[in-house]
C-alpha positions as a LaTeX table, in Angstrom:
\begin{tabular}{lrrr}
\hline
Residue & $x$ (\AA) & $y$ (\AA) & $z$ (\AA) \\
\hline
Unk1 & $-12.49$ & $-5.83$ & $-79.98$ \\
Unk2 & $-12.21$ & $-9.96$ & $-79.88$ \\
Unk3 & $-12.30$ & $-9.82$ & $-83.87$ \\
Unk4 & $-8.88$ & $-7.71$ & $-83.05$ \\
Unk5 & $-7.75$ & $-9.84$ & $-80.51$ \\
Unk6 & $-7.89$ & $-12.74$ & $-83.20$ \\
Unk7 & $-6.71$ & $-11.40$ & $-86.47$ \\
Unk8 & $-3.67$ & $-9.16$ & $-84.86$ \\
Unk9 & $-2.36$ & $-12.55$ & $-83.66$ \\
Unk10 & $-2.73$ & $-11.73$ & $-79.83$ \\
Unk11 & $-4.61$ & $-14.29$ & $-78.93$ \\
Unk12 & $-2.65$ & $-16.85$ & $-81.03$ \\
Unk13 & 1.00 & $-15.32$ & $-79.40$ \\
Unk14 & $-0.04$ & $-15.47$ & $-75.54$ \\
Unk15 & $-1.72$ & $-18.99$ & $-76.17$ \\
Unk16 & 1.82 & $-20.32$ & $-77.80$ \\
Unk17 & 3.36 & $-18.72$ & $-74.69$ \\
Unk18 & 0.66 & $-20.41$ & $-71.89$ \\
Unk19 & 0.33 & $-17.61$ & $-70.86$ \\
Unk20 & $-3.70$ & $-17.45$ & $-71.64$ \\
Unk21 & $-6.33$ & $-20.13$ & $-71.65$ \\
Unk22 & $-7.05$ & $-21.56$ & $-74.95$ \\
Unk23 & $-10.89$ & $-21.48$ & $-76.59$ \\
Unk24 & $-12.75$ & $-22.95$ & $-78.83$ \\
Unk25 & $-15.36$ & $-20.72$ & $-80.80$ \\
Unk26 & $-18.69$ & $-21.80$ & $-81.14$ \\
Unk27 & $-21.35$ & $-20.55$ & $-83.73$ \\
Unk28 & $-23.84$ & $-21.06$ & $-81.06$ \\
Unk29 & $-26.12$ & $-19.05$ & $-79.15$ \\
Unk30 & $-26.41$ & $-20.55$ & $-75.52$ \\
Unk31 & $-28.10$ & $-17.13$ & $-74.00$ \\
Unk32 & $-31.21$ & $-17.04$ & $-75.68$ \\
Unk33 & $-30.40$ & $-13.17$ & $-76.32$ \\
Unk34 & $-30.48$ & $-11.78$ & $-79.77$ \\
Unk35 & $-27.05$ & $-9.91$ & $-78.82$ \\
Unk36 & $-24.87$ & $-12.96$ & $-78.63$ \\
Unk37 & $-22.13$ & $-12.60$ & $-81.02$ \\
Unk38 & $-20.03$ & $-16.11$ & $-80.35$ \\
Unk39 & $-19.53$ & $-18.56$ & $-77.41$ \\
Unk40 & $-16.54$ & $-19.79$ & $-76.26$ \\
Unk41 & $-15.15$ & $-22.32$ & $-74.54$ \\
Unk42 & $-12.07$ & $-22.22$ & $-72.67$ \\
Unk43 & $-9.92$ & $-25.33$ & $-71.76$ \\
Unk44 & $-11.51$ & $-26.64$ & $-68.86$ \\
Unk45 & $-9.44$ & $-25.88$ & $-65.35$ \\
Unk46 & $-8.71$ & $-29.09$ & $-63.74$ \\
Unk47 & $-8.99$ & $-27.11$ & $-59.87$ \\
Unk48 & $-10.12$ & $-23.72$ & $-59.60$ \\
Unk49 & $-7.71$ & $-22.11$ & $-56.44$ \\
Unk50 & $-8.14$ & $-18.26$ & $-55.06$ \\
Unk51 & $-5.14$ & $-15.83$ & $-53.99$ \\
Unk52 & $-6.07$ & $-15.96$ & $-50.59$ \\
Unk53 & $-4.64$ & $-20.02$ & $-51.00$ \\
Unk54 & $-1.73$ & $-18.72$ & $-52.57$ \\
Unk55 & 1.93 & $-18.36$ & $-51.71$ \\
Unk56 & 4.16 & $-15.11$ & $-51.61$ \\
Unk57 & 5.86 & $-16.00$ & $-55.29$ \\
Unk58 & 2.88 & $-17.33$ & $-56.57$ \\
Unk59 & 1.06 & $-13.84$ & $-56.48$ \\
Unk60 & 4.18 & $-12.64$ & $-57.76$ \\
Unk61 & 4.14 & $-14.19$ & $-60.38$ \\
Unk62 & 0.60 & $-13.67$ & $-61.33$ \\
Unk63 & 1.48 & $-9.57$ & $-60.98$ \\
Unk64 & 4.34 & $-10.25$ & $-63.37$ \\
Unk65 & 2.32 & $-12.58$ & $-65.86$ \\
Unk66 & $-0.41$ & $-9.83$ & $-66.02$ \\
Unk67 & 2.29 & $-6.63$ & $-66.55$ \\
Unk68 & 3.51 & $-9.03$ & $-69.44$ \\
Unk69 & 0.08 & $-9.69$ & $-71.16$ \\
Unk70 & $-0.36$ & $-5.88$ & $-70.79$ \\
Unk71 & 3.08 & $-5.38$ & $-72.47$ \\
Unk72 & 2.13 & $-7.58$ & $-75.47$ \\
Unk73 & $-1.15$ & $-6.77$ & $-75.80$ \\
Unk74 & 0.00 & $-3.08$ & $-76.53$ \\
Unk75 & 2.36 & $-4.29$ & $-79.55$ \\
Unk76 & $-1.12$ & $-5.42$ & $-81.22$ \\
Unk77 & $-2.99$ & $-2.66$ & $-80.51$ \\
Unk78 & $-5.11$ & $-4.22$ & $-77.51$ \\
Unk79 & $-4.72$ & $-3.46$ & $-73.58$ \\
Unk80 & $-6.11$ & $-5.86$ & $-70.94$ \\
Unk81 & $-9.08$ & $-3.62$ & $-68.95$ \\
Unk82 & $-8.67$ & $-5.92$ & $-65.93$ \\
Unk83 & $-5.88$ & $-6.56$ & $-62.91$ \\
Unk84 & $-6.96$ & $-8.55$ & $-60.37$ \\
Unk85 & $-5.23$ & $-12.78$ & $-59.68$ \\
Unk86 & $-8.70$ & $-13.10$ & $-60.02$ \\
Unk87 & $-8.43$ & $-13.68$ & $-63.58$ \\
Unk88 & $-5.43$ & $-15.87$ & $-62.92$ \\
Unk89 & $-5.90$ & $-19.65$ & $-62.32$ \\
Unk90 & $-3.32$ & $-22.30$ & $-62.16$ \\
Unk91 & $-3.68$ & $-24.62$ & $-65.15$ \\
Unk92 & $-1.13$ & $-27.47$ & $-66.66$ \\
Unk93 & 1.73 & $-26.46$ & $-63.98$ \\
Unk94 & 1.82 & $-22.49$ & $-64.63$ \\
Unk95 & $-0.33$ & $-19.35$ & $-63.76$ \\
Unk96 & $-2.34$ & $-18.54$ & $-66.58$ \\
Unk97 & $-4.78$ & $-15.72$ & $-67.53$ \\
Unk98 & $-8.76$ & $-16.62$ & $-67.94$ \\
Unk99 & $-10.64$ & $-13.80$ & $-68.83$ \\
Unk100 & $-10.04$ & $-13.60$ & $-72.79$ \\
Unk101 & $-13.03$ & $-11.12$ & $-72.60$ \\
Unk102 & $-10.35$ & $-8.76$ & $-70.65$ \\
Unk103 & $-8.28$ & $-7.19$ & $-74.05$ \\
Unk104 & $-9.96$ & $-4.28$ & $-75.83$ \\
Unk105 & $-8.86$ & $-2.10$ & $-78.56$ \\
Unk106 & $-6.29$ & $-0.12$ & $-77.13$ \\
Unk107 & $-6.15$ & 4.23 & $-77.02$ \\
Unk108 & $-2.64$ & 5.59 & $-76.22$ \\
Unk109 & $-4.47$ & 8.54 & $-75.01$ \\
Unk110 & $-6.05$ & 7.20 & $-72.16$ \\
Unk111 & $-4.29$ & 6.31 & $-68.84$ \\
Unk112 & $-4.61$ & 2.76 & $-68.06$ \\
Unk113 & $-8.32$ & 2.04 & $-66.53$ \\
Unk114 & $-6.86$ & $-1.16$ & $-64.11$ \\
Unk115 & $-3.93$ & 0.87 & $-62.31$ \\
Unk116 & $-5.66$ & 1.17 & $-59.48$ \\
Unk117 & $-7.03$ & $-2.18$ & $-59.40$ \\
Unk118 & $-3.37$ & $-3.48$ & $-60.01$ \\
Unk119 & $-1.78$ & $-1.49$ & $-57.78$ \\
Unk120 & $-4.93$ & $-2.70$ & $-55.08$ \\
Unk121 & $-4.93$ & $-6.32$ & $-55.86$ \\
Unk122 & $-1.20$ & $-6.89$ & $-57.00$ \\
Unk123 & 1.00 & $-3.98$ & $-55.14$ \\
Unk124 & $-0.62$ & $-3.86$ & $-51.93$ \\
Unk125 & $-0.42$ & $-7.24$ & $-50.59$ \\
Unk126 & 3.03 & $-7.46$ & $-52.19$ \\
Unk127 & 4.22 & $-5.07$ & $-50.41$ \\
Unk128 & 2.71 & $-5.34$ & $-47.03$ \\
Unk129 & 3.97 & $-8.74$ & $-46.69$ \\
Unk130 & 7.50 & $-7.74$ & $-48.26$ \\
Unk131 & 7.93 & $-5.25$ & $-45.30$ \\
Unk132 & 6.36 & $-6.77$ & $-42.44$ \\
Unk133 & 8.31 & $-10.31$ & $-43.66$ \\
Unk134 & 4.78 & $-11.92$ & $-42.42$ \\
Unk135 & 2.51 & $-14.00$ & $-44.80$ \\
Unk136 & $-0.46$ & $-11.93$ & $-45.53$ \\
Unk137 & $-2.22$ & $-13.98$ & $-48.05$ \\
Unk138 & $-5.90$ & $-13.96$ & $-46.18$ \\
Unk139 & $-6.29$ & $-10.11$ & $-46.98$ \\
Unk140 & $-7.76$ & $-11.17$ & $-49.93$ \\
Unk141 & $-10.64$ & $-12.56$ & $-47.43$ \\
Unk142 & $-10.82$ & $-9.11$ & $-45.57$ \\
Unk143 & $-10.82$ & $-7.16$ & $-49.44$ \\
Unk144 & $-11.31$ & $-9.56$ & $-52.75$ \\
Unk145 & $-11.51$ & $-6.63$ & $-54.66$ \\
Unk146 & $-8.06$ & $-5.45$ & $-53.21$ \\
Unk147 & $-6.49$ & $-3.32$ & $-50.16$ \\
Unk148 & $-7.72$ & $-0.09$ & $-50.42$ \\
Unk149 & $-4.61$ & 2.26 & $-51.06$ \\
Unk150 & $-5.15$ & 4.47 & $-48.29$ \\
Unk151 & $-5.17$ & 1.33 & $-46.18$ \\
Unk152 & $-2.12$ & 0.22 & $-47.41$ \\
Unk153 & $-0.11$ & 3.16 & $-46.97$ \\
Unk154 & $-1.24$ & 3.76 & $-43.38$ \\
Unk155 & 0.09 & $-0.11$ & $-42.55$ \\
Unk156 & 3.58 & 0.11 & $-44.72$ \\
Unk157 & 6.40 & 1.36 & $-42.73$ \\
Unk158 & 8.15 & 4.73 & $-42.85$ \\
Unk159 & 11.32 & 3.38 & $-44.56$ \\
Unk160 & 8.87 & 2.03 & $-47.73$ \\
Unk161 & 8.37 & 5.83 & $-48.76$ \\
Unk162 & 12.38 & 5.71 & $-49.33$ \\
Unk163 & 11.35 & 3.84 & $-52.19$ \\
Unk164 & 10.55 & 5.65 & $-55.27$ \\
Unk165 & 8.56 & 3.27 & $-56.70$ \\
Unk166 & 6.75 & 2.42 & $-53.87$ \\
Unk167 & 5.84 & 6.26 & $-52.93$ \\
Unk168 & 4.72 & 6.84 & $-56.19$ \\
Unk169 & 2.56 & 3.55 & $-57.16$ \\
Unk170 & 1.18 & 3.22 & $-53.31$ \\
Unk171 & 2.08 & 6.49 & $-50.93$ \\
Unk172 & 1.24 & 9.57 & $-53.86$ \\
Unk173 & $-1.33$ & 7.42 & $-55.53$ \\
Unk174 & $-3.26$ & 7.26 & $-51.90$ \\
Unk175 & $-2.85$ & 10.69 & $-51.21$ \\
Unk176 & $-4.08$ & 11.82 & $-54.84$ \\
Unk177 & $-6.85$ & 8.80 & $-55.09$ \\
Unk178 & $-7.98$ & 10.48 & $-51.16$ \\
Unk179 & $-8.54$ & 14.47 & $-53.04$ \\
Unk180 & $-9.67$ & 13.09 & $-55.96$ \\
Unk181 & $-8.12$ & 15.35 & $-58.27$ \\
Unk182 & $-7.36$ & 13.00 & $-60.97$ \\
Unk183 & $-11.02$ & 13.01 & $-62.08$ \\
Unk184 & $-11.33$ & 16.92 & $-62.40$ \\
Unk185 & $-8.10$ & 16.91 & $-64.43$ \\
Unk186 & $-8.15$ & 15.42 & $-68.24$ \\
Unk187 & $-4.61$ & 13.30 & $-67.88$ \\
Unk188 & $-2.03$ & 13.37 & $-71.54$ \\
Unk189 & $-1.23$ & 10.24 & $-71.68$ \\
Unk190 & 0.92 & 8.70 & $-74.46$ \\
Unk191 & 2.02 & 4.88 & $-75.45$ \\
Unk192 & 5.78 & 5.45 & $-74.28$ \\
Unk193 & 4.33 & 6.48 & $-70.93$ \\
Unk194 & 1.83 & 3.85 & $-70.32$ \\
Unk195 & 4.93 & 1.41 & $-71.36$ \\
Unk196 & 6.90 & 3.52 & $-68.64$ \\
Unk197 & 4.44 & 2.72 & $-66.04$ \\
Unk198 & 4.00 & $-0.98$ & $-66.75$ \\
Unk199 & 8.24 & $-1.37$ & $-66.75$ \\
Unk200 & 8.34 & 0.57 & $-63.38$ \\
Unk201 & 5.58 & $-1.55$ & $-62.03$ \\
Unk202 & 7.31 & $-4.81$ & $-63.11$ \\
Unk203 & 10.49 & $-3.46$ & $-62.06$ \\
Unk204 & 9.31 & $-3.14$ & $-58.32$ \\
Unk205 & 7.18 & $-6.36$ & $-58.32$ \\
Unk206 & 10.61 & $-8.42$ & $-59.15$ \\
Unk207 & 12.68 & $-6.57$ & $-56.34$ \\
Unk208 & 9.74 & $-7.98$ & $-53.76$ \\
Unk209 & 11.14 & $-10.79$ & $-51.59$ \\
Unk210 & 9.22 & $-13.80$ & $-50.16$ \\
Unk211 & 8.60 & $-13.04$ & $-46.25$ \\
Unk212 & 10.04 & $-15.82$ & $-44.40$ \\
Unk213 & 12.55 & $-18.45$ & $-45.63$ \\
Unk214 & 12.10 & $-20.53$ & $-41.93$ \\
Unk215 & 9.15 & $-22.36$ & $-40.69$ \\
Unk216 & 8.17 & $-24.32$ & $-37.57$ \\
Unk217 & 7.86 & $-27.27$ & $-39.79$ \\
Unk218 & 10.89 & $-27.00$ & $-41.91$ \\
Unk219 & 12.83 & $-29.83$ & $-40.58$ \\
Unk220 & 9.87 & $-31.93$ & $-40.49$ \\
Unk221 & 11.19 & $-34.92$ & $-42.35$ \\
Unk222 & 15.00 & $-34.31$ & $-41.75$ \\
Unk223 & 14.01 & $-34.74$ & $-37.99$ \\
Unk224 & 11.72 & $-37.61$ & $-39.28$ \\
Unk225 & 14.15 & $-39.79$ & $-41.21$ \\
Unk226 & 16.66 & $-40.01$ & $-38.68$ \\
Unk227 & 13.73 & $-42.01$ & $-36.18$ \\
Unk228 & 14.04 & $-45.49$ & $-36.32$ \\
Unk229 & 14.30 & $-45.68$ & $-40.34$ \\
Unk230 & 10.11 & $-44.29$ & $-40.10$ \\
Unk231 & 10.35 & $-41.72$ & $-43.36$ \\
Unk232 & 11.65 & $-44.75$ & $-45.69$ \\
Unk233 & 9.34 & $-47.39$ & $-43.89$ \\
Unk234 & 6.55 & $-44.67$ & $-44.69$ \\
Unk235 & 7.15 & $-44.48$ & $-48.09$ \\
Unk236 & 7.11 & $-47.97$ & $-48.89$ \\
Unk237 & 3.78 & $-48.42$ & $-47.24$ \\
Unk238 & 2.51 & $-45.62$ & $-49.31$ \\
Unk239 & 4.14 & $-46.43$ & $-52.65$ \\
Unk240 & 2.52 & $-50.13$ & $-52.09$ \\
Unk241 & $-0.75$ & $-48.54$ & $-51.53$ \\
Unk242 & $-0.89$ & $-46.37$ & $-54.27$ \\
Unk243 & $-0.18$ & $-49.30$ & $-56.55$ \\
Unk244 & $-2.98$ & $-51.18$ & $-55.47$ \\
Unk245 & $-4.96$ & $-48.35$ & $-55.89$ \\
Unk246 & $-4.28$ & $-48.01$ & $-59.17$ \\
Unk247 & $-4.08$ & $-44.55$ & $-61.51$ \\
Unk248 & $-6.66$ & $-42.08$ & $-60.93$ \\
Unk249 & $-7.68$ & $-38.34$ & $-62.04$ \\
Unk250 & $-7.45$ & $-36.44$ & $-59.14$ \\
Unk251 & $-5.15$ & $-37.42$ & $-55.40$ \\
Unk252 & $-5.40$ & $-34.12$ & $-52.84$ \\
Unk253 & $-2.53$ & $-34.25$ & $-50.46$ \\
Unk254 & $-3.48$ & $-33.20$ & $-46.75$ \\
Unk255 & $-1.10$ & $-31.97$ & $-45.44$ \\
Unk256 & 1.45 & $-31.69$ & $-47.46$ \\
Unk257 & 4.54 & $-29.58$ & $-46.49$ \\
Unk258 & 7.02 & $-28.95$ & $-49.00$ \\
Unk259 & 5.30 & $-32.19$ & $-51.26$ \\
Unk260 & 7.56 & $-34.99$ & $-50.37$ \\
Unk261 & 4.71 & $-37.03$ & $-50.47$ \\
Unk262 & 3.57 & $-35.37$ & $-53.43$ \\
Unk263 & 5.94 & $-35.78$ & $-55.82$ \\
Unk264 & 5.43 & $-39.44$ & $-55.45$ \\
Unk265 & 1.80 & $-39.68$ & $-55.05$ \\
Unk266 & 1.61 & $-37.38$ & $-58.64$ \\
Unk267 & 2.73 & $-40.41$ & $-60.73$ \\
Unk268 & $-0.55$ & $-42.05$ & $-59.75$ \\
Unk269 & $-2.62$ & $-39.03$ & $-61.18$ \\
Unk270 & $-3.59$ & $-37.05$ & $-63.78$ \\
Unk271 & $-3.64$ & $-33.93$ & $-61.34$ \\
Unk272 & $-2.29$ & $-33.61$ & $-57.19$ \\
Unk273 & $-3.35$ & $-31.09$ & $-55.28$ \\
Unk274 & $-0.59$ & $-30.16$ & $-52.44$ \\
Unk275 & $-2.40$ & $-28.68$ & $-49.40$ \\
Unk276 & $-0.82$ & $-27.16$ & $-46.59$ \\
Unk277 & $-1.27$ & $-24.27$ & $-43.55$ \\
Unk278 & 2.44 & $-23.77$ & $-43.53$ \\
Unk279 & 2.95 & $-20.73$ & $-46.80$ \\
Unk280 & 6.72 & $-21.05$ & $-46.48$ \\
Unk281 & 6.65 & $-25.06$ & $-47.10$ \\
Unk282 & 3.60 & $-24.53$ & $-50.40$ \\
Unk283 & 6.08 & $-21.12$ & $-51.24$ \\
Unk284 & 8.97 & $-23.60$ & $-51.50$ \\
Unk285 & 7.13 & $-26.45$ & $-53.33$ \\
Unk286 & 6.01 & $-23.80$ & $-56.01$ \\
Unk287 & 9.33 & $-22.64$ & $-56.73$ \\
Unk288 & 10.62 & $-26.39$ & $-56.78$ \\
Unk289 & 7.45 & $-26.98$ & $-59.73$ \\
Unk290 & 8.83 & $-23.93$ & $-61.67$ \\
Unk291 & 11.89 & $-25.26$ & $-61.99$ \\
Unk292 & 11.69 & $-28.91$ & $-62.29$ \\
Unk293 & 9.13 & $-30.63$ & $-65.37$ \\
Unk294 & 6.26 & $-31.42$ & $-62.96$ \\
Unk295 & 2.89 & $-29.99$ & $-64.26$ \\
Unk296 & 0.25 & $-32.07$ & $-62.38$ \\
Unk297 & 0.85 & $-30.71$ & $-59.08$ \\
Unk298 & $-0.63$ & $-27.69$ & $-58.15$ \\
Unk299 & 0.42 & $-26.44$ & $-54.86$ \\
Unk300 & $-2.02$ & $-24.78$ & $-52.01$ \\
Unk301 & $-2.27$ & $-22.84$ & $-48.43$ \\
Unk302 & $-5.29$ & $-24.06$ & $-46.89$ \\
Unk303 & $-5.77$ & $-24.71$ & $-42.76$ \\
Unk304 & $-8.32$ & $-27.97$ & $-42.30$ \\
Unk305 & $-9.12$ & $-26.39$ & $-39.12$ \\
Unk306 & $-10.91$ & $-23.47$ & $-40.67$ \\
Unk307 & $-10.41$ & $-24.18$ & $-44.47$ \\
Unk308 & $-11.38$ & $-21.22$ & $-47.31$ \\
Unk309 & $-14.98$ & $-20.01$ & $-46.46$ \\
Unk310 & $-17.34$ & $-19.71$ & $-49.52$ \\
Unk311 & $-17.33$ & $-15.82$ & $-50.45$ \\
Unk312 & $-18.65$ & $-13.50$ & $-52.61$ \\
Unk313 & $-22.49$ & $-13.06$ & $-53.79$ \\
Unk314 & $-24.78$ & $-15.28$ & $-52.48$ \\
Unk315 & $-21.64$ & $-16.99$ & $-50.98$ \\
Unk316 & $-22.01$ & $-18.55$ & $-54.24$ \\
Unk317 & $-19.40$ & $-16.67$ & $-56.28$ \\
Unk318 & $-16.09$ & $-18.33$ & $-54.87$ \\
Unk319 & $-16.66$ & $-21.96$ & $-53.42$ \\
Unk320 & $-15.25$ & $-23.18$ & $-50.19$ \\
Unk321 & $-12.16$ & $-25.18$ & $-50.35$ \\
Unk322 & $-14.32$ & $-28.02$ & $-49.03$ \\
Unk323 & $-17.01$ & $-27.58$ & $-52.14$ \\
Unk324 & $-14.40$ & $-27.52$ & $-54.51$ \\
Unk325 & $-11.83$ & $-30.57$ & $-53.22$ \\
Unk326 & $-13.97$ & $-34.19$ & $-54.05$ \\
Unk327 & $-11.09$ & $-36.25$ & $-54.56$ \\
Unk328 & $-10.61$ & $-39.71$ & $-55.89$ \\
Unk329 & $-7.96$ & $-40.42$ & $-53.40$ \\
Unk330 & $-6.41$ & $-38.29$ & $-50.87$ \\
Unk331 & $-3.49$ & $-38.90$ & $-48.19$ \\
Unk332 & $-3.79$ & $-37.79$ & $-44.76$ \\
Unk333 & 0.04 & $-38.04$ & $-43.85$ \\
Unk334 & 0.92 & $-37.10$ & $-39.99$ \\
Unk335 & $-1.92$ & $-34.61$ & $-40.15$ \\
Unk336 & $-4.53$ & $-36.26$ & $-37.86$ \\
Unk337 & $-2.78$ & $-35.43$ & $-34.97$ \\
Unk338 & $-2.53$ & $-31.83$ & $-35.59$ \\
Unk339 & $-6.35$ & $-31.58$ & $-36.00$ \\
Unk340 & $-7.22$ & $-33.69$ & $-32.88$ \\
Unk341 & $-4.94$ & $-32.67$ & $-30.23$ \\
Unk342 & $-3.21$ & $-29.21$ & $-32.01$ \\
Unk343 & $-7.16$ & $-27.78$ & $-32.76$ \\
Unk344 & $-9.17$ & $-29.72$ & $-30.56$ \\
Unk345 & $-11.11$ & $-31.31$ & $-33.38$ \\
Unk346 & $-13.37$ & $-34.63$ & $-32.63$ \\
Unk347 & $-12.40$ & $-37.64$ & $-34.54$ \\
Unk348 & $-15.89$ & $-37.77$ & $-35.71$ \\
Unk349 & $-15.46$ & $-34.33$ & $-37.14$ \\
Unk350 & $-12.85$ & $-35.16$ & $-38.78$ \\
Unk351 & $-13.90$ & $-37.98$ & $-40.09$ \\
Unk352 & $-16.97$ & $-36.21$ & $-42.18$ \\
Unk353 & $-14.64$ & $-33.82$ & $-43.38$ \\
Unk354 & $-12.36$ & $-36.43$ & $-45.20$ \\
Unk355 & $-15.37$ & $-38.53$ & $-46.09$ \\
Unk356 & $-16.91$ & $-35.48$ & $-47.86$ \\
Unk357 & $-13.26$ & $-34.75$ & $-49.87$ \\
Unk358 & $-12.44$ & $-38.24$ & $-51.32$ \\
Unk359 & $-13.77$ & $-41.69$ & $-52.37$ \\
Unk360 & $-10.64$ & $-43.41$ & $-50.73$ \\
Unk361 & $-8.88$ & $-42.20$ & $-47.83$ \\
Unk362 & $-4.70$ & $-43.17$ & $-47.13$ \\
Unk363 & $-4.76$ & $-41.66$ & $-42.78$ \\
Unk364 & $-1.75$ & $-42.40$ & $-40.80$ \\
Unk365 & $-2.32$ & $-42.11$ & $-36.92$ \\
Unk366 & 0.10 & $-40.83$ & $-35.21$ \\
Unk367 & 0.02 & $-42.44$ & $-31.70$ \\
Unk368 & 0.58 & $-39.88$ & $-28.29$ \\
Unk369 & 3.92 & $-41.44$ & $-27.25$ \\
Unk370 & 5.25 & $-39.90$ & $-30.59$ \\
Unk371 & 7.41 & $-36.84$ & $-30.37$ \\
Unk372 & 5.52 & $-34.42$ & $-32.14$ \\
Unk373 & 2.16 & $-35.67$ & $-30.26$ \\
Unk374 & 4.44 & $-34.45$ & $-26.99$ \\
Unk375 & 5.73 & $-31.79$ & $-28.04$ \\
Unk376 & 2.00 & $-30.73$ & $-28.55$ \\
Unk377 & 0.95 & $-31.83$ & $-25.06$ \\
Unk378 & 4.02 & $-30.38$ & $-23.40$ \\
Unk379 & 2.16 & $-26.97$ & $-22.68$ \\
Unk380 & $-1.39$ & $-28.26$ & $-22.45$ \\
Unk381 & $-3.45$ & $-30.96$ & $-20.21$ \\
Unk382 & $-3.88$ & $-34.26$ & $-21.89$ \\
Unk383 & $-7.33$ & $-34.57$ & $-22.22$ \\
Unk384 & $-7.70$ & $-36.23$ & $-24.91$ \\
Unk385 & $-8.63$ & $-40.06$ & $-23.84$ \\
Unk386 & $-10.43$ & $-41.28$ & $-27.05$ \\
Unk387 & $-6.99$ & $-40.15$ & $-29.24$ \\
Unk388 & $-6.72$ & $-43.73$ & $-30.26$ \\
Unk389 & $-5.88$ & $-45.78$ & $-32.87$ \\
\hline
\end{tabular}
């Protein structure tokens, strides 16, 4: 199968495209087993991210990019056996597929053996957040492997079976999946149909809108520039400090809304990472990266209060957002005051938690006569007598 994947010029076509990680091969044997056939080694990921830290569009676009490799892959005679954003990581300013190891020799007989995964992993939360217009992107906490399609179908409103697609891929698929019918029945299956199924997937993925286009903090720095010239003051302060700090590899933005901040900080780096709690404000600064030449800032959901757990066996499989982020540099813009008085975090807490993320720390305080501090306190009691500079 990977001697295919080579000589039919797969491999070569999706790597011209970015759409798949580049390799070296290596005529080594690093198991020890006498079964190794070659080892490879991919282009090294500068930060590895999960789909529950990913936007609306950005999962989107991973269930497009993976219809499209299964698309090609079938005009050289290969088929990817895997469909889960999993296999997805963001690399060089794009979503790009991982798992090489994924195409096999493809049989226009057989249905396709990751439908249900894709329909699971892709479809599901798609759709669920398309019709409840909510941000649903920690289901992939509650099921890495995927909603379950009867799950999915119980939670999706009545109008969503108006859809054909929809009731087909999700409702009918439950409802056979739930009998289990399919696996007493030997399914024809032909090339034009499998390419039927892959075009009527990828036709419903693209119809799928983002939930929200609003967020709490949307005005956040048109509100902010109009106080006492602070948003231009700000930036100088930070574009001074980022000179004396000089170029490094890696600057995490905390905090980050829709990468203001970022944009600027990324000309000091080789890669930014753009964090933020707020999915409409990363949803918006992903589409802004697609379209503009930026390709060293990778955008991120991620709540400091309760950042992404370590999952999967052992807890050892998926790292926590705090194991993964060790930063040369990081800015914590306007963000300490959400932690301390919004969560009800200790400074000293908060304190290890940047000190174990970066080498060198940019904080701004944000004093409690400030607007946003009292609009935070308008609701609550101020308790909160060591909030001090």
């Amino acid at each position: 199968d990977f001697d295919h994947f080579i000589a039919s010029g797969c491999y070569a076509g999706l790597v011209k495209e970015n759409w798949l990680i580049p390799h070296e091969v290596l005529q080594e044997n690093m198991t020890g087993t006498p079964d190794c056939y070659l080892t490879l080694k991919p282009e090294r990921i500068t930060y590895i991210s999960y789909p529950y830290e990913w936007s609306f569009d950005m999962l989107k676009d991973a269930a497009l990019l993976t219809l499209r490799l299964a698309k090609e892959a079938i005009a050289s005679g290969m088929m990817i056996k895997d469909a889960t954003p999993f296999n997805i990581q963001w690399h060089r300013g794009r979503l790009t597929f991982i798992d090489t190891l994924s195409f096999e020799r493809y049989d226009e007989k057989q249905p396709w053996i990751a439908y249900r995964q894709f329909c699971e992993c892709f479809l599901s939360p798609l759709l669920l957040m398309h019709y409840s217009r909510q941000s649903l992107h920690q289901l992939f906490l509650a099921w890495p492997e995927g909603v379950p399609l009867a799950v999915t179908s119980a939670l999706l409103s009545k109008r969503s079976k108006l859809s054909l697609h929809t009731y087909l891929h999700i409702h009918l698929h439950a409802a056979i999946s739930k009998k289990n019918k399919a696996a007493e029945k030997k399914i024809s299956f032909s090339k034009q149909k499998m390419l039927n199924l892959l075009s009527s997937l990828e036709g419903l993925v693209q119809k799928l809108r983002t939930p929200a286009d609003r967020t709490a903090w949307d005005d956040y720095y048109t509100e902010a520039v109009e106080r006492n010239n602070y948003l231009n003051n700000k930036k100088e302060i930070i574009r001074q400090w980022l000179k004396e700090t000089g170029a490094v590899p890696f600057i995490a933005d905390l905090g980050a809304n829709d990468g203001e901040f970022s944009r600027m900080a990324a000309q000091s780096c080789d890669h930014l990472l753009a964090a933020d709690l707020d999915p409409t404000c990363i949803n918006r600064l992903y589409n802004h990266i697609k379209k503009s030449a930026l390709s060293n800032i990778q955008p991120l959901i991620t709540d400091l209060s309760q950042p992404s757990p370590a999952i999967g066996v052992n807890n050892m499989e998926r790292p926590s957002f705090l194991q993964r982020t060790k930063a040369d540099l990081a800015l914590a813009l306007a963000l300490v005051h959400h932690l301390a008085v919004g969560k009800n975090i200790p400074f000293e807490m908060i304190a290890d938690m940047l000190s174990n993320l970066c080498k060198t720390l940019i904080i701004e305080f944000v004093p409690k006569d400030d607007p946003k501090v009292q609009l935070m306190l308008r609701h609550k009691k101020d308790i909160y007598q060591d909030y001090t500079q």
